[in-house]
Each structure stands twice: as structure tokens, then as C-alpha cells.
Amino acid sequence: MSTSPPTIDWEQISSIFLDMDGTLLDLHFDDHFWQEFLPEQYANRHGLTIEQALEILQPRFKTKEGTLDWYCLDYWSRELGLDIPALKIEVAHLITIHDGVLDFLAFTRRARKRTVLLTNAHPKVLELKMQHTGLSAHFDNIISAHMLGHAKEEPHFWQKLQSLEPFEPRNTLFIDDSLPVLRSAARYGIKHLRGIAKPSSQKPPRTDHEFPMLSGFSEIVPTT
């Protein structure tokens, strides 16, 4: 357990892996979509109340947590009979970048650190978010877990990632808002791990300290 300030020795870092949703981007978009907007659409489609829709949807979502299906828009479109990618577009105005992210990405470029976006997001939503944010230009590589056939929570993800994006775990910094994902990375041997204290702008900061938590990316950008 660590509660100390999340300082980083940049001399030790050669690769930087960054999550997208909740890490670089405000998780409010995803929370609103899955917890409010989608249940509302499902309720309207089937003549249900929002509460009835949630009673149906939440257990179905729960059974897929941590698997690639949970993040697969095609899977949920089939399962729910809704055009999930089209519905995402309807609320795309909620896609926003966390404060400090652009300055941090500018720093990684100046420091010539290989910077890779690692996301569980489906390629369709990844494309949507890159279009709305313009973040793609800041990365040396962008990898969706769907390219590897495994979610980041699964050990096979990291094994397959090595063939696509070779890295040395002891010299890699990985930042993600998901504790299960960080635990998976730790088991693989990634040394420098950081969580996100406030993935959503609409929710209070997290209180767990299993991993060092960033309150903002400005905390790890050198001042000199």
C-alpha cells in the first residue's frame, strides 16, 4: 500500500503506456452512456421504466466485466438489439480530455519517451474519441485490446502485447484508472504503475491507495 507522492524517475522510463477512458479522458462520458443514456434507450424500446431496464441490464453487464465482450460494441448491439455505435455518437459532446493531459503528452514527446495508448475500447469508439479529441497525433502507437483478442485484465494481453509492441517491464510506466488492470500489469512485472484518483469529473476522488494515485498529470511533469 502506498500513499506517498507519485514521483517518477524519468531516467528509468523508456516506454509509457496510457489508458484512455478515465485516465486521459473524463469517464463521465462512459458512465453517463452505460448507466443513464443506454438504459433510457432500452426502456423506450421495450416499454419499460428506467428502473426495470436497469434491473435487466445491470446483471448482464456484471457477468461480462473484465472480458473483451464487456468492451465490445458489436456484442452489445447484438445482445440488446440497439445500434450502440450510433447511440455513442448521440452523446459524443460529453467526450472531454482531463486537465493536464496535453501538457503531459507534450512532455513525453520532448523527452523522446515512446508513448503508447493501450485501451480496452472497441475500435469504433476509439475512432470516435480520437476524432473528437485529436489525441492520436500524440502517440507512437495506438493499441486496442480487440487487436490482441484479450482485455487488459487478462494475462494473455500482456504476453501478446510484447509481440506487437516490445517493451521492458522494469522500464515501463503504465497509467490506468482500473485497479483490476493495474493488478494484471503488476503480475506481469510492470514496475512503474500509477492509478487515477478522479476518473470522472462528476464523482468524488477515490480513497483506495493500493497503487500510487495521480490527482492530475501535472504532478508528474518535471518543472525544469
XYZ file of C-alpha atoms in Angstrom:
224
model
C 0.000 0.000 0.000
C 1.369 3.411 -0.951
C 0.190 6.898 -0.054
C 3.407 8.760 -0.926
C 3.500 11.345 -3.723
C 3.736 9.570 -7.091
C 7.189 10.779 -8.112
C 8.804 9.171 -11.162
C 12.478 8.727 -12.044
C 12.244 9.502 -15.749
C 15.749 8.211 -16.386
C 14.400 4.714 -15.738
C 11.488 5.035 -18.176
C 11.763 4.022 -21.831
C 8.111 3.175 -22.578
C 4.923 4.887 -21.425
C 1.615 3.042 -21.689
C -1.526 5.117 -21.157
C -5.125 4.029 -20.736
C -7.815 6.148 -22.387
C -11.184 6.191 -20.576
C -10.901 7.612 -17.068
C -7.176 8.216 -17.499
C -6.760 10.605 -20.417
C -10.471 11.194 -20.926
C -13.184 12.061 -18.421
C -15.024 8.850 -17.518
C -18.265 10.824 -17.233
C -18.988 10.136 -20.913
C -18.880 6.361 -20.392
C -20.652 6.434 -17.040
C -23.464 8.528 -18.473
C -23.783 6.331 -21.539
C -23.912 2.942 -19.795
C -25.681 3.955 -16.591
C -28.202 6.505 -17.891
C -28.473 7.020 -21.649
C -28.409 3.377 -22.764
C -30.892 2.182 -20.094
C -33.200 5.001 -21.180
C -32.997 3.890 -24.823
C -33.540 0.260 -23.839
C -36.539 1.216 -21.697
C -38.088 3.200 -24.537
C -37.537 0.331 -26.956
C -39.253 -2.226 -24.715
C -41.884 -0.105 -22.969
C -40.178 -0.297 -19.579
C -39.400 2.136 -16.806
C -35.756 3.126 -16.326
C -35.709 1.102 -13.105
C -36.988 -2.009 -14.892
C -34.423 -1.560 -17.647
C -31.617 -1.290 -15.094
C -32.797 -4.450 -13.331
C -32.429 -6.277 -16.640
C -29.227 -4.661 -17.870
C -27.047 -4.448 -14.774
C -26.774 -8.225 -14.170
C -25.970 -8.748 -17.845
C -23.244 -6.128 -17.691
C -21.859 -7.610 -14.467
C -21.340 -11.064 -15.963
C -19.099 -9.612 -18.681
C -16.908 -7.333 -16.571
C -13.213 -7.867 -17.197
C -13.768 -9.632 -20.512
C -13.432 -8.348 -24.050
C -17.197 -8.699 -24.553
C -17.790 -6.020 -21.915
C -15.968 -3.527 -24.128
C -17.350 -4.806 -27.457
C -19.924 -2.536 -29.079
C -20.819 -5.220 -31.627
C -21.533 -7.704 -28.831
C -23.883 -5.343 -27.006
C -25.569 -4.262 -30.228
C -26.439 -7.920 -30.868
C -27.411 -8.655 -27.280
C -29.600 -5.598 -26.746
C -30.954 -5.055 -30.235
C -29.680 -1.469 -30.293
C -27.172 0.325 -32.516
C -24.627 1.051 -29.802
C -22.103 2.903 -32.028
C -24.854 5.227 -33.292
C -26.044 5.884 -29.736
C -22.483 6.736 -28.682
C -22.374 9.402 -31.372
C -25.527 10.998 -29.936
C -23.738 11.831 -26.676
C -20.257 12.398 -28.124
C -20.359 16.018 -26.976
C -19.573 14.675 -23.483
C -16.159 13.357 -24.584
C -13.561 15.566 -22.881
C -9.852 15.419 -22.083
C -8.708 15.558 -18.456
C -6.823 18.670 -17.375
C -3.060 18.389 -17.755
C -3.130 15.573 -20.303
C -1.997 17.640 -23.288
C 0.903 19.158 -21.347
C 1.958 15.690 -20.218
C 1.856 14.324 -23.771
C 3.899 17.303 -24.956
C 6.460 16.469 -22.264
C 6.701 12.813 -23.312
C 7.356 13.951 -26.880
C 10.080 16.378 -25.806
C 11.641 13.694 -23.617
C 11.540 11.232 -26.525
C 9.767 8.581 -24.498
C 7.889 6.028 -26.575
C 4.260 6.703 -25.728
C 1.540 4.166 -26.484
C -2.214 4.309 -25.962
C -3.423 0.983 -24.542
C -7.192 0.744 -24.347
C -9.867 -1.898 -23.955
C -12.157 0.304 -26.027
C -13.722 -1.133 -29.168
C -12.113 0.214 -32.378
C -15.333 2.044 -33.298
C -15.465 4.027 -30.061
C -11.695 4.502 -30.143
C -12.040 6.122 -33.567
C -14.906 8.300 -32.322
C -12.904 9.538 -29.354
C -9.786 10.212 -31.394
C -11.864 12.239 -33.857
C -13.349 14.322 -31.052
C -10.119 14.899 -29.141
C -7.342 14.869 -31.733
C -5.194 12.850 -29.326
C -3.996 10.298 -31.873
C -1.198 12.588 -33.094
C 0.458 12.403 -29.669
C 1.135 8.654 -29.701
C 3.797 6.455 -31.243
C 1.297 3.605 -31.318
C -2.382 3.074 -30.512
C -3.469 -0.407 -29.496
C -6.972 -1.657 -28.766
C -7.287 -4.864 -26.770
C -9.557 -6.085 -29.557
C -6.460 -6.294 -31.766
C -4.980 -8.805 -29.316
C -8.121 -10.767 -28.501
C -7.783 -10.234 -24.742
C -8.766 -7.484 -22.308
C -6.035 -5.788 -20.269
C -7.333 -7.585 -17.190
C -6.183 -10.899 -18.698
C -2.563 -12.147 -18.504
C -2.545 -13.139 -22.175
C -2.991 -9.479 -23.103
C 0.494 -8.584 -21.884
C 2.074 -11.643 -23.451
C 0.583 -10.818 -26.847
C 1.391 -7.138 -26.461
C 5.100 -7.988 -26.383
C 4.947 -9.256 -29.975
C 3.128 -6.139 -31.181
C 4.834 -3.511 -29.025
C 8.027 -4.908 -27.427
C 8.795 -3.404 -24.024
C 10.912 -3.975 -20.946
C 8.543 -4.228 -17.929
C 11.052 -2.767 -15.467
C 11.460 0.341 -17.632
C 7.780 0.857 -18.410
C 5.371 3.370 -16.873
C 1.718 2.345 -17.093
C -1.115 4.645 -16.023
C -4.682 3.317 -15.800
C -7.767 4.101 -13.719
C -8.769 0.425 -13.352
C -7.494 -1.478 -10.313
C -8.038 -4.914 -11.940
C -5.992 -3.754 -14.942
C -3.206 -2.372 -12.739
C -3.125 -5.643 -10.809
C -2.822 -7.554 -14.066
C 0.065 -5.330 -15.154
C 1.757 -5.770 -11.770
C 1.517 -9.549 -12.053
C 3.183 -9.343 -15.443
C 6.040 -7.413 -13.886
C 5.474 -3.827 -14.999
C 7.362 -1.831 -12.400
C 6.078 1.735 -12.609
C 2.315 1.793 -12.062
C 0.022 4.725 -11.373
C -3.722 4.950 -10.837
C -6.088 7.878 -11.329
C -7.667 9.445 -8.251
C -10.598 11.036 -10.083
C -11.507 9.195 -13.322
C -14.838 11.047 -13.594
C -15.260 14.773 -13.083
C -18.746 14.068 -11.723
C -17.713 11.711 -8.913
C -15.640 12.208 -5.751
C -11.969 11.173 -5.666
C -11.199 7.564 -4.873
C -9.876 6.675 -1.454
C -8.042 3.430 -2.216
C -4.251 3.555 -2.283
C -3.275 0.094 -3.498
C -1.232 1.918 -6.146
C 0.123 5.485 -6.141
C -2.670 7.728 -7.387
C -2.414 10.757 -9.646
C -4.691 13.675 -8.873
C -3.591 15.188 -12.175
C -0.934 14.685 -14.824
C 0.752 17.941 -13.833
C 2.062 16.060 -10.772
C 4.455 14.026 -12.895
C 5.599 16.610 -15.451
C 9.086 17.840 -14.466
C 9.183 21.569 -13.739
C 12.714 22.045 -15.061
